[in-house]
Amino acid sequence: MTMLGGRLIQEHQALDSLFEEIANRVHCGDTAALDESWTALEARLLAHFDYEESHLLPRFESIDPAEALRIREEHKLVRRALQETGVAIELHTVREQNVEEFLTLLRAHAAREEKLLYPWSSTADAAMRAPSTVER
């Protein structure tokens, strides 16, 4: 995998680590630290989605429009769950089960991207960086 695909997978790993931190803080009832971790996760995840939606998915749509649409729909679903979980955290009503369900959704989405979108993005990235074989 080229640099782009590797960076995107590293970003997924960093997001997963943040989410594990959140799950641990929910389990321990550490609400102050939970708010801080949630804010960090929310900002990073939304920036990640924004990058994919503005840089990767428009090009990927020409290769696999159905899959690009599915990824966009998953982003909407994850955003909705992110908002609902965030509200529960703010109201101090979040439960471990809510966090685990969100983590399951997020991991399934990440697996889909890592299987389909990121290998393609690495190939596309390499092709764009490759020097032209036609010299004038």
Short mmCIF file of C-alpha atoms in Angstrom, two decimals:
data_model
loop_
_atom_site.label_atom_id
_atom_site.label_comp_id
_atom_site.label_asym_id
_atom_site.label_seq_id
_atom_site.Cartn_x
_atom_site.Cartn_y
_atom_site.Cartn_z
CA MET A 1 0.00 0.00 0.00
CA THR A 2 1.30 3.46 -0.82
CA MET A 3 1.67 6.35 1.56
CA LEU A 4 -1.94 7.54 1.26
CA GLY A 5 -3.50 4.17 2.03
CA GLY A 6 -1.09 3.65 4.90
CA ARG A 7 -1.84 7.09 6.35
CA LEU A 8 -5.58 6.46 6.18
CA ILE A 9 -5.22 3.12 7.96
CA GLN A 10 -3.06 4.80 10.62
CA GLU A 11 -5.81 7.38 11.05
CA HIS A 12 -8.34 4.57 11.58
CA GLN A 13 -6.03 3.06 14.20
CA ALA A 14 -5.69 6.40 15.98
CA LEU A 15 -9.47 6.85 15.96
CA ASP A 16 -9.91 3.32 17.31
CA SER A 17 -7.44 4.08 20.13
CA LEU A 18 -9.36 7.23 21.01
CA PHE A 19 -12.56 5.25 21.08
CA GLU A 20 -11.06 2.59 23.34
CA GLU A 21 -10.02 5.42 25.66
CA ILE A 22 -13.62 6.66 25.64
CA ALA A 23 -14.95 3.17 26.40
CA ASN A 24 -12.57 2.92 29.37
CA ARG A 25 -13.61 6.34 30.67
CA VAL A 26 -17.30 5.41 30.41
CA HIS A 27 -16.57 2.18 32.29
CA CYS A 28 -14.74 4.07 35.05
CA GLY A 29 -17.29 6.89 35.19
CA ASP A 30 -14.63 9.53 34.55
CA THR A 31 -16.97 12.13 33.04
CA ALA A 32 -14.50 15.05 32.90
CA ALA A 33 -11.92 13.03 30.99
CA LEU A 34 -14.70 11.48 28.91
CA ASP A 35 -15.85 14.90 27.68
CA GLU A 36 -12.30 15.78 26.66
CA SER A 37 -11.73 12.49 24.83
CA TRP A 38 -15.11 12.67 23.11
CA THR A 39 -14.41 16.18 21.84
CA ALA A 40 -11.09 15.00 20.40
CA LEU A 41 -12.67 11.94 18.75
CA GLU A 42 -15.55 13.92 17.31
CA ALA A 43 -13.28 16.55 15.73
CA ARG A 44 -10.88 13.99 14.33
CA LEU A 45 -13.57 11.67 12.97
CA LEU A 46 -15.47 14.49 11.27
CA ALA A 47 -12.25 15.81 9.71
CA HIS A 48 -11.48 12.28 8.50
CA PHE A 49 -14.91 11.95 6.89
CA ASP A 50 -14.61 15.40 5.34
CA TYR A 51 -11.28 14.43 3.78
CA GLU A 52 -12.66 11.20 2.36
CA GLU A 53 -15.79 12.90 1.03
CA SER A 54 -13.97 15.75 -0.64
CA HIS A 55 -10.83 14.01 -1.90
CA LEU A 56 -11.40 10.27 -2.25
CA LEU A 57 -15.06 9.58 -2.86
CA PRO A 58 -15.54 11.90 -5.84
CA ARG A 59 -12.81 10.00 -7.72
CA PHE A 60 -13.89 6.61 -6.38
CA GLU A 61 -17.44 7.20 -7.67
CA SER A 62 -16.18 6.90 -11.22
CA ILE A 63 -14.78 3.44 -10.41
CA ASP A 64 -17.54 2.04 -8.18
CA PRO A 65 -20.55 4.39 -7.81
CA ALA A 66 -22.59 1.94 -5.72
CA GLU A 67 -19.82 1.41 -3.19
CA ALA A 68 -19.06 5.14 -3.02
CA LEU A 69 -22.74 5.77 -2.27
CA ARG A 70 -22.71 3.07 0.41
CA ILE A 71 -19.68 4.66 2.09
CA ARG A 72 -21.40 8.06 2.03
CA GLU A 73 -24.53 6.51 3.56
CA GLU A 74 -22.42 4.87 6.27
CA HIS A 75 -20.85 8.26 6.99
CA LYS A 76 -24.35 9.67 7.54
CA LEU A 77 -25.22 6.79 9.85
CA VAL A 78 -22.00 7.19 11.83
CA ARG A 79 -22.51 10.97 12.09
CA ARG A 80 -26.00 10.41 13.46
CA ALA A 81 -24.70 7.88 16.02
CA LEU A 82 -21.85 10.26 16.86
CA GLN A 83 -24.33 13.03 17.58
CA GLU A 84 -26.62 10.80 19.66
CA THR A 85 -23.75 9.40 21.68
CA GLY A 86 -22.32 12.89 22.17
CA VAL A 87 -25.62 14.12 23.56
CA ALA A 88 -25.78 11.15 25.93
CA ILE A 89 -22.25 11.95 27.11
CA GLU A 90 -23.14 15.62 27.68
CA LEU A 91 -26.25 14.61 29.65
CA HIS A 92 -24.26 11.98 31.58
CA THR A 93 -26.69 9.29 30.45
CA VAL A 94 -24.34 7.34 28.20
CA ARG A 95 -24.07 3.62 28.91
CA GLU A 96 -21.33 1.19 28.08
CA GLN A 97 -23.71 -0.58 25.72
CA ASN A 98 -24.18 2.66 23.71
CA VAL A 99 -20.43 3.05 23.38
CA GLU A 100 -19.94 -0.59 22.37
CA GLU A 101 -22.67 -0.34 19.72
CA PHE A 102 -21.06 2.79 18.32
CA LEU A 103 -17.64 1.15 18.34
CA THR A 104 -19.03 -1.87 16.48
CA LEU A 105 -20.56 0.42 13.84
CA LEU A 106 -17.34 2.40 13.49
CA ARG A 107 -15.16 -0.71 13.19
CA ALA A 108 -17.43 -2.27 10.56
CA HIS A 109 -17.26 0.94 8.56
CA ALA A 110 -13.46 1.11 8.89
CA ALA A 111 -13.15 -2.51 7.73
CA ARG A 112 -15.21 -1.73 4.61
CA GLU A 113 -13.02 1.24 3.74
CA GLU A 114 -9.81 -0.67 4.40
CA LYS A 115 -10.98 -3.51 2.18
CA LEU A 116 -12.25 -1.45 -0.77
CA LEU A 117 -11.56 2.28 -0.69
CA TYR A 118 -8.03 2.38 0.71
CA PRO A 119 -6.47 -0.19 -1.64
CA TRP A 120 -8.01 1.73 -4.54
CA SER A 121 -6.79 5.06 -3.12
CA SER A 122 -3.27 3.70 -2.84
CA THR A 123 -3.33 2.56 -6.45
CA ALA A 124 -4.80 5.87 -7.59
CA ASP A 125 -2.27 7.79 -5.49
CA ALA A 126 0.63 5.82 -6.97
CA ALA A 127 -0.69 6.35 -10.50
CA MET A 128 -0.94 10.09 -9.95
CA ARG A 129 2.62 10.20 -8.60
CA ALA A 130 4.13 7.99 -11.31
CA PRO A 131 6.16 9.87 -13.88
CA SER A 132 4.80 9.95 -17.36
CA THR A 133 6.18 7.26 -19.64
CA VAL A 134 5.71 9.54 -22.62
CA GLU A 135 8.54 11.99 -23.08
CA ARG A 136 8.50 14.82 -25.54
#
